[in-house]
Structures are given as structure tokens and as C-alpha cells.
Short mmCIF file of N, CA and C in Angstrom, two decimals:
data_model
loop_
_atom_site.label_atom_id
_atom_site.label_comp_id
_atom_site.label_asym_id
_atom_site.label_seq_id
_atom_site.Cartn_x
_atom_site.Cartn_y
_atom_site.Cartn_z
N MET A 1 -3.05 11.71 -12.28
CA MET A 1 -2.15 11.73 -11.13
C MET A 1 -1.11 10.63 -11.33
N ASN A 2 0.12 10.91 -10.90
CA ASN A 2 1.19 9.93 -10.92
C ASN A 2 1.78 9.82 -9.52
N LEU A 3 2.72 8.90 -9.33
CA LEU A 3 3.27 8.68 -7.99
C LEU A 3 4.00 9.90 -7.43
N PRO A 4 4.78 10.65 -8.21
CA PRO A 4 5.39 11.85 -7.64
C PRO A 4 4.36 12.87 -7.16
N ALA A 5 3.27 13.04 -7.91
CA ALA A 5 2.21 13.96 -7.48
C ALA A 5 1.54 13.44 -6.21
N LEU A 6 1.34 12.14 -6.14
CA LEU A 6 0.76 11.55 -4.93
C LEU A 6 1.69 11.74 -3.74
N ALA A 7 2.99 11.56 -3.96
CA ALA A 7 3.97 11.74 -2.89
C ALA A 7 3.89 13.17 -2.34
N ASP A 8 3.74 14.15 -3.23
CA ASP A 8 3.60 15.54 -2.80
C ASP A 8 2.33 15.76 -2.01
N LEU A 9 1.23 15.18 -2.50
CA LEU A 9 -0.05 15.31 -1.79
C LEU A 9 0.04 14.71 -0.39
N LEU A 10 0.61 13.52 -0.30
CA LEU A 10 0.75 12.86 1.00
C LEU A 10 1.68 13.64 1.92
N ALA A 11 2.77 14.16 1.37
CA ALA A 11 3.72 14.95 2.17
C ALA A 11 3.03 16.18 2.77
N SER A 12 2.10 16.76 2.03
CA SER A 12 1.38 17.93 2.55
C SER A 12 0.50 17.56 3.74
N ARG A 13 0.23 16.27 3.91
CA ARG A 13 -0.56 15.77 5.04
C ARG A 13 0.31 15.12 6.10
N GLY A 14 1.62 15.23 5.95
CA GLY A 14 2.54 14.66 6.93
C GLY A 14 2.80 13.18 6.74
N LEU A 15 2.48 12.65 5.56
CA LEU A 15 2.67 11.23 5.25
C LEU A 15 3.80 11.09 4.24
N ARG A 16 4.45 9.93 4.24
CA ARG A 16 5.56 9.71 3.32
C ARG A 16 5.30 8.47 2.47
N LEU A 17 5.24 8.67 1.15
CA LEU A 17 5.08 7.55 0.22
C LEU A 17 6.42 6.84 0.13
N LEU A 18 6.41 5.54 0.36
CA LEU A 18 7.64 4.76 0.39
C LEU A 18 7.90 4.07 -0.94
N PRO A 19 9.18 3.77 -1.22
CA PRO A 19 9.48 2.95 -2.39
C PRO A 19 8.75 1.62 -2.27
N GLY A 20 8.42 1.04 -3.38
CA GLY A 20 7.64 -0.20 -3.36
C GLY A 20 6.17 0.08 -3.59
N SER A 21 5.83 1.35 -3.85
CA SER A 21 4.46 1.73 -4.18
C SER A 21 4.30 1.68 -5.70
N TYR A 22 3.11 1.29 -6.14
CA TYR A 22 2.85 1.14 -7.56
C TYR A 22 1.52 1.79 -7.92
N ALA A 23 1.46 2.34 -9.14
CA ALA A 23 0.25 3.01 -9.61
C ALA A 23 -0.72 2.06 -10.29
N VAL A 24 -0.21 0.96 -10.88
CA VAL A 24 -1.07 0.03 -11.62
C VAL A 24 -0.63 -1.40 -11.36
N PRO A 25 -1.47 -2.25 -10.81
CA PRO A 25 -2.61 -1.87 -10.00
C PRO A 25 -2.11 -1.17 -8.74
N VAL A 26 -2.97 -0.38 -8.15
CA VAL A 26 -2.56 0.47 -7.04
C VAL A 26 -2.15 -0.35 -5.83
N GLU A 27 -0.93 -0.09 -5.37
CA GLU A 27 -0.42 -0.65 -4.12
C GLU A 27 0.46 0.43 -3.50
N LEU A 28 0.05 0.91 -2.35
CA LEU A 28 0.77 2.00 -1.70
C LEU A 28 1.35 1.56 -0.38
N LEU A 29 2.60 1.92 -0.14
CA LEU A 29 3.24 1.77 1.16
C LEU A 29 3.48 3.19 1.66
N VAL A 30 2.91 3.51 2.81
CA VAL A 30 2.96 4.88 3.32
C VAL A 30 3.37 4.85 4.78
N GLN A 31 4.27 5.76 5.13
CA GLN A 31 4.69 5.90 6.52
C GLN A 31 3.92 7.06 7.13
N LEU A 32 3.27 6.80 8.26
CA LEU A 32 2.51 7.81 8.97
C LEU A 32 3.44 8.62 9.87
N PRO A 33 2.99 9.76 10.38
CA PRO A 33 3.84 10.59 11.24
C PRO A 33 4.39 9.85 12.48
N ASP A 34 3.66 8.85 12.97
CA ASP A 34 4.13 8.10 14.14
C ASP A 34 5.03 6.92 13.75
N ALA A 35 5.44 6.86 12.49
CA ALA A 35 6.32 5.83 11.90
C ALA A 35 5.59 4.53 11.59
N THR A 36 4.31 4.42 11.91
CA THR A 36 3.52 3.26 11.51
C THR A 36 3.49 3.18 9.99
N ILE A 37 3.49 1.97 9.47
CA ILE A 37 3.44 1.74 8.03
C ILE A 37 2.04 1.26 7.67
N VAL A 38 1.46 1.83 6.62
CA VAL A 38 0.19 1.33 6.12
C VAL A 38 0.38 0.88 4.67
N GLN A 39 -0.31 -0.19 4.34
CA GLN A 39 -0.29 -0.73 2.98
C GLN A 39 -1.72 -0.70 2.46
N PHE A 40 -1.90 -0.05 1.31
CA PHE A 40 -3.20 0.01 0.66
C PHE A 40 -3.11 -0.76 -0.65
N THR A 41 -4.06 -1.66 -0.88
CA THR A 41 -4.10 -2.40 -2.13
C THR A 41 -5.49 -2.33 -2.73
N ALA A 42 -5.54 -2.34 -4.05
CA ALA A 42 -6.79 -2.38 -4.79
C ALA A 42 -6.70 -3.58 -5.73
N ARG A 43 -7.37 -4.67 -5.34
CA ARG A 43 -7.29 -5.91 -6.10
C ARG A 43 -8.68 -6.52 -6.23
N GLY A 44 -8.96 -7.10 -7.37
CA GLY A 44 -10.26 -7.75 -7.56
C GLY A 44 -11.38 -6.75 -7.34
N THR A 45 -12.22 -7.05 -6.37
CA THR A 45 -13.29 -6.11 -6.00
C THR A 45 -13.08 -5.55 -4.59
N THR A 46 -11.85 -5.69 -4.06
CA THR A 46 -11.59 -5.30 -2.67
C THR A 46 -10.55 -4.19 -2.58
N LEU A 47 -10.85 -3.21 -1.75
CA LEU A 47 -9.89 -2.18 -1.37
C LEU A 47 -9.50 -2.51 0.06
N ARG A 48 -8.21 -2.58 0.34
CA ARG A 48 -7.75 -3.02 1.66
C ARG A 48 -6.66 -2.10 2.19
N LEU A 49 -6.77 -1.72 3.45
CA LEU A 49 -5.75 -0.94 4.14
C LEU A 49 -5.34 -1.69 5.39
N ARG A 50 -4.05 -1.97 5.49
CA ARG A 50 -3.51 -2.66 6.67
C ARG A 50 -2.44 -1.78 7.30
N SER A 51 -2.39 -1.76 8.62
CA SER A 51 -1.34 -1.01 9.31
C SER A 51 -0.36 -2.00 9.94
N TYR A 52 0.90 -1.60 9.98
CA TYR A 52 1.99 -2.43 10.50
C TYR A 52 2.90 -1.59 11.39
N SER A 53 3.59 -2.26 12.28
CA SER A 53 4.58 -1.57 13.10
C SER A 53 5.74 -1.12 12.20
N PRO A 54 6.49 -0.10 12.62
CA PRO A 54 7.59 0.40 11.79
C PRO A 54 8.65 -0.66 11.45
N ASP A 55 8.83 -1.64 12.31
CA ASP A 55 9.85 -2.65 12.04
C ASP A 55 9.39 -3.72 11.04
N ALA A 56 8.20 -3.57 10.46
CA ALA A 56 7.71 -4.52 9.46
C ALA A 56 8.38 -4.33 8.11
N LEU A 57 9.02 -3.18 7.89
CA LEU A 57 9.71 -2.94 6.62
C LEU A 57 11.02 -3.68 6.58
N THR A 58 11.35 -4.15 5.41
CA THR A 58 12.64 -4.81 5.20
C THR A 58 13.14 -4.43 3.81
N ALA A 59 14.41 -4.63 3.57
CA ALA A 59 14.99 -4.39 2.25
C ALA A 59 15.49 -5.72 1.71
N ILE A 60 15.17 -5.97 0.46
CA ILE A 60 15.65 -7.18 -0.18
C ILE A 60 16.50 -6.79 -1.39
N THR A 61 17.48 -7.59 -1.69
CA THR A 61 18.33 -7.34 -2.85
C THR A 61 17.94 -8.32 -3.95
N ILE A 62 17.66 -7.78 -5.10
CA ILE A 62 17.26 -8.58 -6.25
C ILE A 62 18.53 -9.15 -6.89
N PRO A 63 18.64 -10.47 -7.01
CA PRO A 63 19.85 -11.03 -7.63
C PRO A 63 19.91 -10.70 -9.12
N ALA A 64 21.12 -10.60 -9.63
CA ALA A 64 21.31 -10.39 -11.06
C ALA A 64 20.79 -11.61 -11.82
N GLU A 65 20.38 -11.42 -13.06
CA GLU A 65 19.78 -12.51 -13.82
C GLU A 65 20.71 -13.69 -14.01
N CYS A 66 21.92 -13.43 -14.49
CA CYS A 66 22.81 -14.56 -14.75
C CYS A 66 23.67 -14.87 -13.53
N GLY A 67 23.97 -13.86 -12.72
CA GLY A 67 24.73 -14.07 -11.50
C GLY A 67 26.19 -14.38 -11.70
N CYS A 68 26.69 -14.34 -12.93
CA CYS A 68 28.08 -14.71 -13.17
C CYS A 68 29.05 -13.58 -12.85
N GLY A 69 28.57 -12.36 -12.86
CA GLY A 69 29.44 -11.23 -12.56
C GLY A 69 30.16 -10.70 -13.79
N ASP A 70 30.15 -11.44 -14.89
CA ASP A 70 30.81 -10.97 -16.11
C ASP A 70 29.96 -9.94 -16.85
N HIS A 71 28.66 -10.21 -16.91
CA HIS A 71 27.77 -9.34 -17.65
C HIS A 71 27.01 -8.37 -16.74
N HIS A 72 26.79 -8.79 -15.53
CA HIS A 72 26.02 -7.99 -14.58
C HIS A 72 26.72 -8.04 -13.22
N PRO A 73 26.46 -7.08 -12.38
CA PRO A 73 27.01 -7.19 -11.02
C PRO A 73 26.41 -8.41 -10.32
N GLN A 74 27.08 -8.89 -9.31
CA GLN A 74 26.60 -10.07 -8.58
C GLN A 74 25.26 -9.81 -7.92
N THR A 75 25.05 -8.59 -7.49
CA THR A 75 23.77 -8.28 -6.84
C THR A 75 23.06 -7.19 -7.63
N GLY A 76 21.77 -7.23 -7.57
CA GLY A 76 20.96 -6.25 -8.28
C GLY A 76 20.51 -5.14 -7.34
N PRO A 77 19.44 -4.46 -7.72
CA PRO A 77 18.94 -3.35 -6.91
C PRO A 77 18.30 -3.82 -5.61
N THR A 78 18.23 -2.92 -4.66
CA THR A 78 17.58 -3.20 -3.38
C THR A 78 16.16 -2.66 -3.42
N ARG A 79 15.22 -3.40 -2.90
CA ARG A 79 13.81 -2.99 -2.86
C ARG A 79 13.32 -2.99 -1.42
N VAL A 80 12.52 -1.97 -1.10
CA VAL A 80 11.89 -1.89 0.21
C VAL A 80 10.54 -2.59 0.11
N THR A 81 10.25 -3.42 1.07
CA THR A 81 8.98 -4.15 1.08
C THR A 81 8.61 -4.50 2.51
N LEU A 82 7.42 -5.02 2.68
CA LEU A 82 7.03 -5.53 3.98
C LEU A 82 7.64 -6.91 4.18
N SER A 83 8.08 -7.17 5.37
CA SER A 83 8.60 -8.50 5.69
C SER A 83 7.49 -9.53 5.50
N ARG A 84 7.86 -10.68 5.03
CA ARG A 84 6.82 -11.72 4.86
C ARG A 84 6.30 -12.21 6.20
N TYR A 85 6.99 -11.87 7.27
CA TYR A 85 6.56 -12.25 8.62
C TYR A 85 5.76 -11.15 9.31
N ALA A 86 5.57 -10.04 8.63
CA ALA A 86 4.84 -8.91 9.23
C ALA A 86 3.38 -9.29 9.46
N VAL A 87 2.89 -8.92 10.62
CA VAL A 87 1.49 -9.18 10.99
C VAL A 87 0.78 -7.84 11.11
N PRO A 88 -0.35 -7.68 10.41
CA PRO A 88 -1.05 -6.40 10.49
C PRO A 88 -1.54 -6.10 11.91
N LEU A 89 -1.42 -4.82 12.29
CA LEU A 89 -1.96 -4.37 13.57
C LEU A 89 -3.47 -4.12 13.46
N ALA A 90 -3.88 -3.66 12.29
CA ALA A 90 -5.30 -3.38 12.04
C ALA A 90 -5.54 -3.48 10.54
N GLU A 91 -6.79 -3.70 10.17
CA GLU A 91 -7.15 -3.82 8.76
C GLU A 91 -8.53 -3.23 8.53
N ARG A 92 -8.68 -2.51 7.45
CA ARG A 92 -9.97 -2.00 7.01
C ARG A 92 -10.14 -2.38 5.55
N THR A 93 -11.34 -2.78 5.18
CA THR A 93 -11.61 -3.16 3.79
C THR A 93 -12.89 -2.52 3.30
N VAL A 94 -12.95 -2.38 2.00
CA VAL A 94 -14.18 -1.99 1.32
C VAL A 94 -14.48 -3.10 0.34
N ASP A 95 -15.64 -3.70 0.49
CA ASP A 95 -16.09 -4.74 -0.45
C ASP A 95 -16.76 -4.02 -1.61
N GLY A 96 -16.05 -3.92 -2.71
CA GLY A 96 -16.56 -3.20 -3.87
C GLY A 96 -17.80 -3.82 -4.47
N GLU A 97 -17.98 -5.11 -4.29
CA GLU A 97 -19.19 -5.76 -4.81
C GLU A 97 -20.41 -5.25 -4.07
N LEU A 98 -20.30 -5.15 -2.75
CA LEU A 98 -21.42 -4.66 -1.95
C LEU A 98 -21.61 -3.15 -2.06
N GLU A 99 -20.51 -2.41 -2.04
CA GLU A 99 -20.57 -0.94 -2.02
C GLU A 99 -20.87 -0.33 -3.39
N PHE A 100 -20.27 -0.89 -4.45
CA PHE A 100 -20.33 -0.25 -5.76
C PHE A 100 -20.90 -1.14 -6.86
N GLY A 101 -21.21 -2.39 -6.54
CA GLY A 101 -21.73 -3.31 -7.55
C GLY A 101 -20.65 -3.88 -8.46
N TRP A 102 -19.40 -3.81 -8.04
CA TRP A 102 -18.31 -4.36 -8.84
C TRP A 102 -18.47 -5.87 -8.93
N ARG A 103 -18.11 -6.45 -10.07
CA ARG A 103 -18.29 -7.89 -10.27
C ARG A 103 -17.00 -8.67 -10.51
N HIS A 104 -15.96 -8.01 -11.03
CA HIS A 104 -14.78 -8.78 -11.45
C HIS A 104 -13.49 -8.24 -10.84
N HIS A 105 -12.86 -7.30 -11.52
CA HIS A 105 -11.57 -6.78 -11.07
C HIS A 105 -11.53 -5.25 -11.16
N GLU A 106 -12.65 -4.64 -10.87
CA GLU A 106 -12.75 -3.18 -10.99
C GLU A 106 -11.80 -2.43 -10.06
N ALA A 107 -11.52 -2.99 -8.88
CA ALA A 107 -10.61 -2.31 -7.95
C ALA A 107 -9.21 -2.21 -8.58
N GLY A 108 -8.79 -3.25 -9.25
CA GLY A 108 -7.48 -3.25 -9.88
C GLY A 108 -7.38 -2.30 -11.07
N LEU A 109 -8.52 -1.86 -11.58
CA LEU A 109 -8.53 -0.93 -12.72
C LEU A 109 -8.65 0.53 -12.29
N LEU A 110 -8.78 0.78 -10.98
CA LEU A 110 -8.94 2.16 -10.53
C LEU A 110 -7.74 3.02 -10.89
N PRO A 111 -7.99 4.21 -11.41
CA PRO A 111 -6.88 5.15 -11.60
C PRO A 111 -6.34 5.58 -10.23
N LEU A 112 -5.11 5.98 -10.20
CA LEU A 112 -4.46 6.35 -8.94
C LEU A 112 -5.23 7.44 -8.19
N ALA A 113 -5.76 8.42 -8.90
CA ALA A 113 -6.50 9.51 -8.24
C ALA A 113 -7.73 8.97 -7.52
N ASP A 114 -8.48 8.09 -8.15
CA ASP A 114 -9.67 7.51 -7.51
C ASP A 114 -9.29 6.62 -6.34
N ALA A 115 -8.25 5.82 -6.52
CA ALA A 115 -7.81 4.94 -5.44
C ALA A 115 -7.32 5.76 -4.25
N THR A 116 -6.70 6.90 -4.51
CA THR A 116 -6.20 7.75 -3.43
C THR A 116 -7.34 8.26 -2.57
N THR A 117 -8.47 8.58 -3.18
CA THR A 117 -9.64 9.00 -2.41
C THR A 117 -10.07 7.90 -1.45
N HIS A 118 -10.12 6.68 -1.93
CA HIS A 118 -10.48 5.55 -1.08
C HIS A 118 -9.43 5.32 0.00
N PHE A 119 -8.16 5.44 -0.36
CA PHE A 119 -7.08 5.29 0.61
C PHE A 119 -7.25 6.28 1.76
N LEU A 120 -7.47 7.54 1.44
CA LEU A 120 -7.60 8.56 2.49
C LEU A 120 -8.84 8.33 3.35
N ASP A 121 -9.93 7.87 2.74
CA ASP A 121 -11.14 7.54 3.51
C ASP A 121 -10.87 6.39 4.47
N LEU A 122 -10.23 5.34 3.98
CA LEU A 122 -9.92 4.20 4.85
C LEU A 122 -8.93 4.58 5.94
N LEU A 123 -7.98 5.42 5.62
CA LEU A 123 -7.01 5.88 6.61
C LEU A 123 -7.72 6.64 7.73
N GLU A 124 -8.70 7.44 7.37
CA GLU A 124 -9.47 8.18 8.38
C GLU A 124 -10.24 7.21 9.29
N THR A 125 -10.84 6.17 8.72
CA THR A 125 -11.56 5.20 9.57
C THR A 125 -10.61 4.41 10.44
N LEU A 126 -9.41 4.16 9.94
CA LEU A 126 -8.40 3.45 10.73
C LEU A 126 -8.06 4.25 11.98
N HIS A 127 -7.82 5.55 11.81
CA HIS A 127 -7.50 6.40 12.95
C HIS A 127 -8.68 6.58 13.88
N THR A 128 -9.85 6.76 13.33
CA THR A 128 -11.05 6.96 14.15
C THR A 128 -11.31 5.74 15.02
N ARG A 129 -11.29 4.57 14.41
CA ARG A 129 -11.57 3.34 15.18
C ARG A 129 -10.46 3.05 16.19
N THR A 130 -9.22 3.34 15.82
CA THR A 130 -8.11 3.12 16.75
C THR A 130 -8.26 4.02 17.96
N LEU A 131 -8.57 5.29 17.71
CA LEU A 131 -8.72 6.24 18.82
C LEU A 131 -9.92 5.89 19.70
N VAL A 132 -11.01 5.45 19.08
CA VAL A 132 -12.18 5.06 19.86
C VAL A 132 -11.85 3.85 20.72
N GLY A 133 -11.10 2.89 20.16
CA GLY A 133 -10.73 1.69 20.91
C GLY A 133 -9.80 1.98 22.08
N VAL A 134 -8.98 3.02 21.94
CA VAL A 134 -8.03 3.36 22.99
C VAL A 134 -8.71 4.11 24.12
N ALA A 135 -9.67 4.95 23.80
CA ALA A 135 -10.31 5.81 24.81
C ALA A 135 -11.17 5.06 25.77
#
């Protein structure tokens, strides 16, 4: 699986994969149908899903390397990312050491297809717990 295939899979579920998502190590920024943003990361032995309000996204411009304007434009490409001031609304984690016996950095080695399964599972628990808390 690659990011375009993942984007198609998520789109079929009404989700939108956002720029700033990476396949290795897996880091996904996804917009939910209600415009909420979720960030999924697989690092060390931890799988983590955090949800953010829609206004947590920001765009940053990467400066050109030399900045002189002779060899490169003064400004580089724009990247979409979470604001450094963004505060998660909710968080779900899987401790891979407890769940799977991981010892080092196995989460960071997960292929995108395997990580996507965990992402969808965590997303389901995020919605379930949110709905239970509201009711």
C-alpha cells in the first residue's frame, strides 16, 4: 500500500488524507467528515491517535536554502501541518510493548497497510468513547 491507495481507501469512508502525511515512519493527518483533524503516529513502541479542532491546521513556508534569490526563489514550498499551539481534544494510544511484546521501535517499522488497520481501530474507539461521553 502507498499513500495514494490509502487516500482512496479513506475517501471511500468519507475521510480525507491531508498533505503532511508520511508512509515511513507512518504519520497520518486525516480530516473527518465533521472537519475534525486526527493525527496518527507510529513511533517507538507506541501507536497514537489524537484529534484536533479544524483550526489546528496551519501552513508554513519552507525558506529557500541560500535565500539570496539568485539561485532559488526567496520562499520555498508551503507545507500543511498542525500548529505547534494545537491542543488535542482527545487521544487514544496502543502500548505495543504490552499489547504485542514490542521492545524497541517496532511501531516505526510498521508497513503502511498494517498501520492503517491500527489507525482505523483507534479511530473507531475515538468515536465510540466520544459518543458514550456525550450521551
